[in-house]
């Protein structure tokens, strides 16, 4: 975007770079102020613009060493022991959202002498602090994730165990129901058998009573016949005795 600055046209270019080290995604944003002088001959503005772009490319390549050093620093601070030795005062961050390392902004050579900005050492210390905080937050989140995974696995095993127990109880219940059905059928059969036996016993008692009555009647009839025969024999004996007296 062009702008007027100290009698010159200035082009601001933004270059970005990102690298992943130690489980952290590092983003670099560099702002470049490229002054373009306007000569009297406007036909040469394209050459000057291309020259300014060349200068920009050279400056970006010059920062490659800084990017590599920053990456090596991120690799060292990814270890808990080294991070504890290199950490400066840590900015309070939320445990749920790890902080993103602040990009290094190189001070422009065209800044005014009276303008004071953060020194590279301060930026490096701040970056170390941010990296340490990010690593600490990542470790805490990893620990929480491990605990949740362990709890989920325990619940899954418990659920599987409970499922097997439920299946066993279901099988036992079905077996008991079958046995109960068999017992009900057996009881019904025995009850029917008992009822038949009682009916037969009642029939036998009735037959016994009838037989006793018949036996009593026959006994009485026999006694009557004996009495009648004895009376007849007595009469015949008396008749014979009377006949013998008159002979």
XYZ file of N, CA and C in Angstrom:
741
model
N 0.848 -1.167 0.000
C 0.000 0.000 0.000
C 0.885 1.218 0.000
N 0.767 2.124 -0.924
C 1.647 3.287 -1.013
C 1.233 4.346 -0.007
N 2.237 5.147 0.434
C 1.970 6.245 1.363
C 3.041 7.291 1.253
N 2.744 8.468 1.704
C 3.685 9.587 1.628
C 4.524 9.597 2.886
N 5.837 9.614 2.730
C 6.697 9.602 3.927
C 8.009 10.310 3.603
N 8.268 11.456 4.289
C 9.522 12.220 4.150
C 9.835 12.535 2.706
N 8.829 12.926 1.939
C 9.062 13.305 0.557
C 9.307 12.147 -0.367
N 9.063 10.949 0.083
C 9.285 9.774 -0.753
C 8.025 8.918 -0.747
N 7.923 8.071 -1.754
C 6.866 7.052 -1.778
C 7.391 5.811 -1.075
N 6.561 5.259 -0.179
C 6.968 4.099 0.626
C 6.046 2.924 0.332
N 6.639 1.770 0.116
C 5.871 0.543 -0.101
C 6.055 -0.353 1.120
N 4.944 -0.758 1.709
C 4.971 -1.647 2.876
C 4.671 -3.061 2.401
N 5.583 -3.973 2.645
C 5.369 -5.384 2.283
C 5.334 -6.220 3.553
N 4.518 -7.227 3.519
C 4.351 -8.127 4.668
C 4.718 -9.528 4.208
N 5.650 -10.144 4.915
C 6.045 -11.520 4.609
C 5.778 -12.385 5.831
N 5.286 -13.553 5.604
C 4.964 -14.487 6.698
C 5.697 -15.796 6.474
N 5.986 -16.466 7.573
C 6.630 -17.780 7.537
C 6.161 -18.564 8.746
N 6.061 -19.843 8.611
C 5.606 -20.692 9.721
C 6.409 -21.974 9.715
N 6.757 -22.424 10.907
C 7.484 -23.676 11.070
C 6.937 -24.393 12.296
N 7.039 -25.702 12.279
C 6.532 -26.520 13.386
C 7.706 -27.191 14.064
N 7.897 -26.910 15.326
C 8.973 -27.511 16.106
C 8.458 -27.840 17.500
N 8.782 -29.033 17.976
C 8.440 -29.387 19.342
C 6.954 -29.408 19.617
N 6.143 -29.689 18.624
C 4.702 -29.723 18.802
C 4.053 -28.360 18.779
N 4.847 -27.280 18.527
C 4.308 -25.919 18.482
C 4.398 -25.387 17.057
N 3.386 -24.691 16.629
C 3.357 -24.057 15.312
C 3.843 -22.626 15.475
N 4.986 -22.294 14.884
C 5.598 -20.978 15.020
C 5.280 -20.157 13.777
N 4.814 -18.946 13.990
C 4.454 -18.057 12.893
C 5.346 -16.805 12.981
N 5.888 -16.402 11.856
C 6.736 -15.224 11.776
C 6.080 -14.225 10.826
N 5.948 -13.013 11.272
C 5.399 -11.943 10.432
C 6.422 -10.799 10.419
N 6.844 -10.412 9.251
C 7.856 -9.364 9.114
C 7.295 -8.245 8.248
N 7.386 -7.041 8.755
C 6.943 -5.857 8.016
C 8.184 -5.173 7.420
N 8.126 -4.877 6.160
C 9.236 -4.232 5.464
C 8.762 -2.895 4.902
N 9.524 -1.871 5.184
C 9.267 -0.541 4.631
C 10.300 -0.297 3.542
N 9.845 -0.222 2.339
C 10.751 -0.059 1.193
C 10.554 1.347 0.629
N 11.489 2.223 0.872
C 11.364 3.573 0.295
C 11.721 3.566 -1.184
N 10.952 4.258 -1.974
C 11.186 4.381 -3.422
C 11.322 5.867 -3.749
N 12.439 6.219 -4.218
C 12.671 7.614 -4.574
C 12.052 7.918 -5.935
N 11.482 9.080 -6.018
C 10.886 9.533 -7.278
C 11.831 10.539 -7.938
N 12.341 10.131 -9.040
C 13.193 11.056 -9.787
C 12.384 11.969 -10.681
N 13.060 12.795 -11.338
C 12.364 13.694 -12.255
C 11.793 12.945 -13.450
N 12.479 11.860 -13.815
C 12.005 11.102 -14.965
C 11.098 9.993 -14.451
N 9.803 10.131 -14.677
C 8.836 9.149 -14.183
C 8.926 7.826 -14.937
N 9.658 7.796 -16.043
C 9.743 6.564 -16.821
C 10.554 5.496 -16.109
N 11.384 5.923 -15.079
C 12.249 4.957 -14.388
C 11.631 4.452 -13.097
N 10.382 4.730 -12.849
C 9.778 4.273 -11.585
C 9.709 2.753 -11.492
N 9.559 2.112 -12.638
C 9.492 0.648 -12.608
C 10.833 0.045 -12.220
N 11.904 0.608 -12.715
C 13.235 0.094 -12.361
C 13.497 0.264 -10.875
N 13.114 1.444 -10.349
C 13.323 1.673 -8.923
C 12.467 0.725 -8.082
N 11.260 0.473 -8.549
C 10.378 -0.447 -7.812
C 10.959 -1.860 -7.796
N 11.486 -2.302 -8.966
C 12.109 -3.616 -9.018
C 13.353 -3.675 -8.145
N 14.097 -2.587 -8.116
C 15.280 -2.545 -7.258
C 14.883 -2.635 -5.792
N 13.786 -1.947 -5.434
C 13.309 -2.015 -4.046
C 12.867 -3.423 -3.688
N 12.228 -4.111 -4.631
C 11.832 -5.493 -4.375
C 13.040 -6.389 -4.188
N 14.094 -6.115 -4.948
C 15.329 -6.889 -4.787
C 15.920 -6.684 -3.404
N 15.905 -5.423 -2.940
C 16.398 -5.130 -1.589
C 15.563 -5.866 -0.547
N 14.238 -5.909 -0.776
C 13.354 -6.622 0.159
C 13.700 -8.101 0.233
N 13.957 -8.703 -0.946
C 14.310 -10.116 -0.966
C 15.615 -10.367 -0.234
N 16.569 -9.476 -0.404
C 17.845 -9.635 0.290
C 17.661 -9.550 1.801
N 16.807 -8.624 2.230
C 16.574 -8.497 3.676
C 15.862 -9.730 4.238
N 14.938 -10.282 3.477
C 14.252 -11.481 3.951
C 15.218 -12.657 4.061
N 16.112 -12.789 3.084
C 17.101 -13.854 3.164
C 18.065 -13.623 4.314
N 18.311 -12.363 4.629
C 19.207 -12.071 5.744
C 18.608 -12.514 7.072
N 17.266 -12.592 7.170
C 16.605 -13.005 8.409
C 16.510 -14.518 8.550
N 16.978 -15.268 7.565
C 16.897 -16.728 7.646
C 17.674 -17.259 8.842
N 18.828 -16.632 9.153
C 19.615 -17.061 10.313
C 18.834 -16.874 11.603
N 18.123 -15.735 11.687
C 17.303 -15.478 12.874
C 16.177 -16.502 13.002
N 15.573 -16.865 11.861
C 14.518 -17.881 11.899
C 15.071 -19.219 12.393
N 16.255 -19.601 11.908
C 16.855 -20.861 12.341
C 17.186 -20.840 13.824
N 17.731 -19.716 14.288
C 18.039 -19.602 15.716
C 16.777 -19.691 16.557
N 15.720 -19.058 16.066
C 14.439 -19.103 16.781
C 13.885 -20.531 16.827
N 14.050 -21.275 15.737
C 13.592 -22.663 15.693
C 14.388 -23.535 16.651
N 15.713 -23.352 16.698
C 16.538 -24.106 17.632
C 16.163 -23.796 19.073
N 15.857 -22.537 19.331
C 15.413 -22.160 20.672
C 14.107 -22.866 21.039
N 13.197 -22.958 20.068
C 11.925 -23.662 20.324
C 12.169 -25.137 20.601
N 13.145 -25.752 19.894
C 13.462 -27.159 20.140
C 14.024 -27.359 21.537
N 14.863 -26.434 21.987
C 15.437 -26.571 23.323
C 14.400 -26.367 24.415
N 13.549 -25.385 24.203
C 12.543 -25.094 25.240
C 11.422 -26.107 25.254
N 11.340 -26.991 24.232
C 10.297 -28.025 24.248
C 10.562 -29.069 25.317
N 11.792 -29.200 25.793
C 12.108 -30.134 26.864
C 11.812 -29.469 28.207
N 11.167 -30.184 29.162
C 10.798 -29.559 30.434
C 12.002 -29.069 31.225
N 13.157 -29.839 31.194
C 14.302 -29.421 32.000
C 14.908 -28.135 31.456
N 15.101 -28.065 30.163
C 15.689 -26.870 29.568
C 14.750 -25.697 29.663
N 13.446 -25.959 29.532
C 12.469 -24.870 29.617
C 12.465 -24.263 31.005
N 12.677 -25.092 32.062
C 12.674 -24.569 33.420
C 13.881 -23.677 33.675
N 15.026 -23.979 33.008
C 16.218 -23.165 33.196
C 16.158 -21.866 32.412
N 15.542 -21.906 31.244
C 15.532 -20.744 30.360
C 14.323 -19.853 30.553
N 13.343 -20.287 31.349
C 12.082 -19.533 31.428
C 12.280 -18.254 32.215
N 11.708 -17.160 31.733
C 11.637 -15.883 32.432
C 10.277 -15.787 33.085
N 9.906 -14.655 33.721
C 8.549 -14.517 34.281
C 7.503 -14.833 33.238
N 6.566 -15.703 33.588
C 5.567 -16.239 32.649
C 4.301 -15.421 32.741
N 3.772 -15.076 31.575
C 2.499 -14.348 31.506
C 1.354 -15.291 31.785
N 0.392 -14.859 32.634
C -0.759 -15.722 32.980
C -1.612 -15.960 31.753
N -1.823 -17.229 31.464
C -2.646 -17.622 30.316
C -3.695 -18.603 30.787
N -4.728 -18.758 30.008
C -5.807 -19.717 30.302
C -5.299 -21.116 30.068
N -5.662 -22.089 30.946
C -5.243 -23.474 30.801
C -5.885 -24.133 29.604
N -7.067 -23.694 29.254
C -7.770 -24.338 28.141
C -7.258 -23.896 26.791
N -6.627 -22.675 26.683
C -6.164 -22.145 25.409
C -4.691 -21.798 25.535
N -3.797 -22.607 24.989
C -2.372 -22.290 25.052
C -2.058 -21.046 24.243
N -1.123 -20.263 24.775
C -0.788 -19.001 24.122
C 0.034 -19.241 22.873
N -0.121 -18.368 21.905
C 0.609 -18.439 20.637
C 1.838 -17.550 20.764
N 3.015 -18.039 20.394
C 4.212 -17.206 20.518
C 4.065 -15.913 19.722
N 4.508 -14.831 20.362
C 4.429 -13.526 19.707
C 5.444 -13.443 18.584
N 5.070 -12.917 17.434
C 6.017 -12.806 16.316
C 7.089 -11.772 16.596
N 8.260 -12.045 16.060
C 9.373 -11.113 16.202
C 9.265 -10.068 15.108
N 9.183 -8.827 15.507
C 9.095 -7.722 14.555
C 10.422 -6.983 14.586
N 11.111 -7.021 13.495
C 12.402 -6.351 13.415
C 12.211 -4.849 13.296
N 12.930 -4.076 14.069
C 12.809 -2.620 13.962
C 13.352 -2.129 12.626
N 12.649 -1.210 12.002
C 13.058 -0.655 10.715
C 14.244 0.282 10.896
N 15.094 0.247 9.900
C 16.261 1.130 9.952
C 15.879 2.581 9.755
N 14.669 2.824 9.243
C 14.241 4.187 8.937
C 13.482 4.836 10.083
N 13.436 4.148 11.279
C 12.737 4.752 12.395
C 13.502 5.972 12.886
N 12.737 6.858 13.510
C 13.363 8.088 14.000
C 14.229 7.785 15.214
N 15.283 8.499 15.442
C 16.175 8.234 16.575
C 15.475 8.405 17.904
N 14.484 9.290 17.966
C 13.828 9.555 19.252
C 12.807 8.487 19.604
N 12.453 7.569 18.655
C 11.433 6.551 18.902
C 12.089 5.324 19.533
N 11.646 4.947 20.755
C 12.211 3.830 21.502
C 11.310 2.618 21.362
N 11.853 1.467 21.070
C 11.095 0.219 20.935
C 11.762 -0.886 21.733
N 11.141 -2.057 21.773
C 11.726 -3.171 22.515
C 13.002 -3.658 21.843
N 13.966 -3.978 22.667
C 15.239 -4.481 22.158
C 15.101 -5.947 21.773
N 16.014 -6.449 20.951
C 15.964 -7.877 20.602
C 16.049 -8.795 21.812
N 16.795 -8.372 22.849
C 16.875 -9.205 24.061
C 15.530 -9.322 24.747
N 14.814 -8.172 24.818
C 13.471 -8.211 25.421
C 12.532 -9.092 24.606
N 12.619 -8.939 23.280
C 11.774 -9.781 22.438
C 12.112 -11.258 22.608
N 13.405 -11.575 22.736
C 13.820 -12.957 22.922
C 13.332 -13.503 24.258
N 13.447 -12.683 25.321
C 12.962 -13.114 26.635
C 11.453 -13.322 26.628
N 10.756 -12.390 25.971
C 9.293 -12.543 25.882
C 8.915 -13.798 25.112
N 9.657 -14.038 24.034
C 9.387 -15.238 23.240
C 9.663 -16.500 24.040
N 10.759 -16.498 24.801
C 11.050 -17.650 25.651
C 9.943 -17.877 26.678
N 9.481 -16.784 27.269
C 8.399 -16.904 28.251
C 7.133 -17.456 27.615
N 6.817 -16.935 26.427
C 5.613 -17.430 25.739
C 5.749 -18.903 25.369
N 6.939 -19.279 24.902
C 7.154 -20.680 24.560
C 7.067 -21.583 25.786
N 7.638 -21.112 26.895
C 7.565 -21.901 28.128
C 6.127 -22.056 28.591
N 5.378 -20.954 28.519
C 3.965 -21.011 28.915
C 3.179 -21.939 27.992
N 3.465 -21.850 26.691
C 2.773 -22.728 25.751
C 3.109 -24.191 26.016
N 4.392 -24.459 26.314
C 4.790 -25.833 26.609
C 4.153 -26.332 27.900
N 4.083 -25.445 28.903
C 3.457 -25.836 30.170
C 1.970 -26.126 29.970
N 1.304 -25.244 29.217
C -0.126 -25.455 28.957
C -0.348 -26.739 28.163
N 0.539 -26.972 27.186
C 0.412 -28.202 26.396
C 0.612 -29.438 27.272
N 1.589 -29.377 28.209
C 1.811 -30.515 29.104
C 0.605 -30.756 30.001
N 0.019 -29.660 30.509
C -1.167 -29.803 31.356
C -2.332 -30.390 30.570
N -2.529 -29.888 29.350
C -3.613 -30.422 28.520
C -3.372 -31.890 28.176
N -2.098 -32.243 27.928
C -1.783 -33.636 27.632
C -2.062 -34.531 28.835
N -1.701 -34.019 30.046
C -1.988 -34.786 31.261
C -3.488 -34.974 31.456
N -4.239 -33.889 31.245
C -5.700 -34.001 31.377
C -6.273 -34.976 30.352
N -5.743 -34.915 29.122
C -6.200 -35.843 28.088
C -5.891 -37.286 28.463
N -4.691 -37.515 29.033
C -4.337 -38.872 29.449
C -5.257 -39.367 30.553
N -5.558 -38.468 31.532
C -6.463 -38.872 32.610
C -7.852 -39.197 32.070
N -8.323 -38.360 31.138
C -9.649 -38.616 30.557
C -9.651 -39.929 29.779
N -8.557 -40.181 29.039
C -8.480 -41.441 28.285
C -8.486 -42.647 29.219
N -7.754 -42.524 30.342
C -7.729 -43.620 31.315
C -9.115 -43.845 31.913
N -9.787 -42.732 32.244
C -11.133 -42.852 32.816
C -12.109 -43.459 31.811
N -11.996 -43.021 30.557
C -12.879 -43.578 29.519
C -12.620 -45.071 29.337
N -11.332 -45.460 29.351
C -11.004 -46.873 29.193
C -11.527 -47.691 30.372
N -11.396 -47.109 31.596
C -11.920 -47.814 32.771
C -13.431 -47.975 32.690
N -14.112 -46.892 32.280
C -15.568 -46.977 32.135
C -15.957 -47.970 31.051
N -15.167 -48.000 29.960
C -15.469 -48.949 28.889
C -15.311 -50.395 29.386
N -14.224 -50.642 30.160
C -14.029 -51.982 30.702
C -15.136 -52.331 31.693
N -15.493 -51.343 32.532
C -16.569 -51.586 33.496
C -17.881 -51.861 32.779
N -18.136 -51.085 31.726
C -19.366 -51.302 30.961
C -19.364 -52.680 30.312
N -18.199 -53.091 29.781
C -18.113 -54.422 29.179
C -18.339 -55.505 30.222
N -17.726 -55.307 31.419
C -17.914 -56.283 32.496
C -19.374 -56.337 32.923
N -19.989 -55.165 33.074
C -21.402 -55.128 33.450
C -22.271 -55.769 32.366
N -21.897 -55.557 31.103
C -22.651 -56.177 30.019
C -22.589 -57.698 30.088
N -21.365 -58.225 30.344
C -21.239 -59.683 30.480
C -22.020 -60.196 31.685
N -21.995 -59.427 32.762
C -22.744 -59.839 33.953
C -24.245 -59.830 33.676
N -24.700 -58.804 32.962
C -26.124 -58.733 32.606
C -26.513 -59.921 31.733
N -25.647 -60.269 30.779
C -25.938 -61.425 29.924
C -26.011 -62.713 30.744
N -25.085 -62.846 31.712
C -25.109 -64.038 32.561
C -26.386 -64.092 33.397
N -26.772 -62.936 33.950
C -28.004 -62.896 34.740
C -29.229 -63.177 33.878
N -29.216 -62.672 32.644
C -30.329 -62.951 31.739
C -30.430 -64.451 31.446
N -29.277 -65.092 31.227
C -29.283 -66.539 30.981
C -29.782 -67.298 32.207
N -29.306 -66.873 33.386
C -29.753 -67.538 34.612
C -31.249 -67.339 34.830
N -31.748 -66.137 34.537
C -33.175 -65.884 34.690
C -33.995 -66.756 33.738
N -33.527 -66.882 32.491
C -34.239 -67.742 31.542
C -34.237 -69.195 32.014
N -33.075 -69.635 32.561
C -33.000 -71.009 33.069
C -33.946 -71.213 34.246
N -33.986 -70.229 35.161
C -34.887 -70.331 36.310
C -36.348 -70.309 35.876
N -36.667 -69.486 34.878
C -38.037 -69.473 34.362
C -38.420 -70.840 33.796
N -37.471 -71.464 33.070
C -37.744 -72.784 32.512
C -37.956 -73.815 33.615
N -37.110 -73.765 34.639
C -37.263 -74.690 35.762
C -38.573 -74.440 36.498
N -38.932 -73.169 36.662
C -40.193 -72.852 37.321
C -41.383 -73.368 36.513
N -41.297 -73.233 35.192
C -42.369 -73.774 34.346
C -42.474 -75.285 34.492
N -41.316 -75.955 34.536
C -41.327 -77.411 34.733
C -41.926 -77.787 36.087
N -41.565 -77.003 37.121
C -42.110 -77.287 38.450
C -43.618 -77.067 38.471
N -44.088 -76.030 37.800
C -45.533 -75.788 37.736
C -46.247 -76.953 37.052
N -45.672 -77.424 35.948
C -46.280 -78.565 35.256
C -46.261 -79.810 36.134
N -45.138 -80.000 36.861
C -45.051 -81.165 37.751
C -46.071 -81.077 38.877
N -46.210 -79.872 39.453
C -47.193 -79.694 40.525
C -48.615 -79.926 40.018
N -48.899 -79.434 38.820
C -50.230 -79.664 38.257
C -50.483 -81.158 38.047
N -49.471 -81.883 37.577
C -49.618 -83.326 37.387
C -49.845 -84.050 38.703
N -49.051 -83.662 39.729
C -49.213 -84.302 41.028
C -50.570 -83.966 41.644
N -51.011 -82.714 41.457
C -52.337 -82.346 41.969
C -53.433 -83.160 41.286
N -53.301 -83.367 39.982
C -54.285 -84.180 39.263
C -54.237 -85.631 39.733
N -53.017 -86.127 39.962
C -52.873 -87.499 40.455
C -53.497 -87.646 41.836
N -53.266 -86.653 42.702
C -53.855 -86.694 44.036
C -55.379 -86.643 43.968
N -55.893 -85.817 43.090
C -57.345 -85.737 42.933
C -57.922 -87.068 42.447
N -57.247 -87.695 41.488
C -57.701 -89.005 41.009
C -57.633 -90.050 42.118
N -56.565 -89.991 42.916
C -56.423 -90.952 44.019
C -57.528 -90.756 45.052
N -57.838 -89.492 45.349
C -58.918 -89.227 46.290
C -60.259 -89.725 45.750
N -60.482 -89.510 44.460
C -61.726 -90.022 43.866
C -61.792 -91.548 43.954
N -60.666 -92.186 43.657
C -60.639 -93.651 43.729
C -60.833 -94.134 45.160
N -60.218 -93.415 46.106
C -60.377 -93.785 47.512
C -61.834 -93.637 47.952
N -62.472 -92.571 47.505
C -63.891 -92.393 47.838
C -64.735 -93.513 47.237
N -64.387 -93.904 46.019
C -65.120 -95.007 45.382
C -64.929 -96.306 46.153
N -63.701 -96.576 46.579
C -63.427 -97.791 47.345
C -64.150 -97.772 48.688
N -64.185 -96.592 49.324
C -64.915 -96.488 50.588
C -66.406 -96.772 50.381
N -66.928 -96.237 49.281
C -68.337 -96.489 48.990
C -68.594 -97.982 48.745
N -67.715 -98.610 47.981
C -67.858 -100.041 47.727
C -67.714 -100.847 49.021
N -66.791 -100.393 49.885
C -66.609 -101.089 51.159
C -67.858 -100.983 52.022
N -68.429 -99.807 52.046
C -69.663 -99.633 52.822
C -70.789 -100.519 52.273
N -70.874 -100.535 50.943
C -71.916 -101.376 50.351
C -71.664 -102.855 50.658
N -70.409 -103.261 50.633
C -70.089 -104.661 50.941
C -70.401 -104.980 52.399
N -70.101 -104.044 53.290
C -70.408 -104.270 54.696
C -71.919 -104.383 54.912
N -72.648 -103.501 54.221
C -74.108 -103.582 54.343
C -74.634 -104.928 53.814
N -74.100 -105.372 52.685
C -74.532 -106.660 52.124
C -74.165 -107.807 53.066
N -72.965 -107.704 53.638
C -72.542 -108.757 54.558
C -73.444 -108.798 55.784
N -73.811 -107.639 56.268
C -74.721 -107.597 57.427
C -76.089 -108.166 57.070
N -76.560 -107.811 55.871
C -77.868 -108.318 55.460
C -77.838 -109.839 55.287
N -76.781 -110.343 54.658
C -76.671 -111.788 54.474
C -76.535 -112.510 55.820
N -75.826 -111.895 56.727
C -75.672 -112.497 58.048
C -77.017 -112.584 58.761
N -77.778 -111.502 58.623
C -79.101 -111.498 59.252
C -80.007 -112.543 58.593
N -79.951 -112.631 57.260
C -80.773 -113.619 56.562
C -80.371 -115.043 56.956
N -79.075 -115.261 57.082
C -78.595 -116.581 57.477
C -79.058 -116.925 58.896
N -78.978 -115.947 59.758
C -79.438 -116.195 61.125
C -80.939 -116.484 61.162
N -81.660 -115.772 60.317
C -83.104 -116.010 60.258
C -83.396 -117.429 59.763
N -82.651 -117.844 58.712
C -82.838 -119.196 58.193
C -82.478 -120.249 59.245
N -81.417 -120.009 59.966
C -81.019 -120.956 61.023
C -82.093 -121.038 62.102
N -82.614 -119.870 62.463
C -83.658 -119.865 63.499
C -84.894 -120.615 63.012
N -85.280 -120.392 61.767
C -86.455 -121.049 61.211
C -86.216 -122.565 61.110
N -84.999 -122.964 60.693
C -84.693 -124.400 60.585
C -84.702 -125.058 61.963
N -84.160 -124.349 62.942
C -84.149 -124.899 64.293
C -85.572 -125.036 64.838
N -86.406 -124.054 64.522
C -87.811 -124.137 64.989
C -88.518 -125.313 64.325
N -88.254 -125.514 63.057
C -88.876 -126.640 62.340
C -88.388 -127.974 62.903
N -87.111 -128.069 63.114
C -86.566 -129.302 63.666
C -87.149 -129.580 65.051
N -87.366 -128.528 65.797
C -87.956 -128.716 67.138
C -89.376 -129.230 67.047
N -90.109 -128.668 66.105
C -91.478 -129.118 65.926
C -91.507 -130.578 65.489
N -90.644 -130.953 64.570
C -90.611 -132.345 64.113
C -90.217 -133.295 65.268
N -89.321 -132.845 66.069
C -88.913 -133.697 67.196
C -90.061 -133.883 68.192
N -90.794 -132.855 68.453
C -91.933 -132.960 69.360
C -93.009 -133.864 68.756
N -93.198 -133.715 67.404
C -94.200 -134.560 66.769
C -93.788 -136.039 66.861
N -92.565 -136.372 66.706
C -92.077 -137.734 66.799
C -92.225 -138.248 68.237
N -91.949 -137.391 69.182
C -92.098 -137.805 70.581
C -93.569 -138.102 70.907
N -94.435 -137.246 70.407
C -95.859 -137.471 70.668
C -96.322 -138.779 69.992
N -95.854 -139.049 68.799
C -96.261 -140.247 68.095
C -95.759 -141.509 68.823
N -94.625 -141.457 69.405
C -94.074 -142.602 70.105
C -94.827 -142.874 71.411
N -95.458 -141.938 71.992
C -96.199 -142.138 73.226
C -97.462 -142.909 72.949
N -98.067 -142.701 71.855
C -99.332 -143.370 71.586
C -99.143 -144.735 70.907
N -97.950 -145.110 70.566
C -97.765 -146.382 69.920
C -97.582 -147.514 70.940
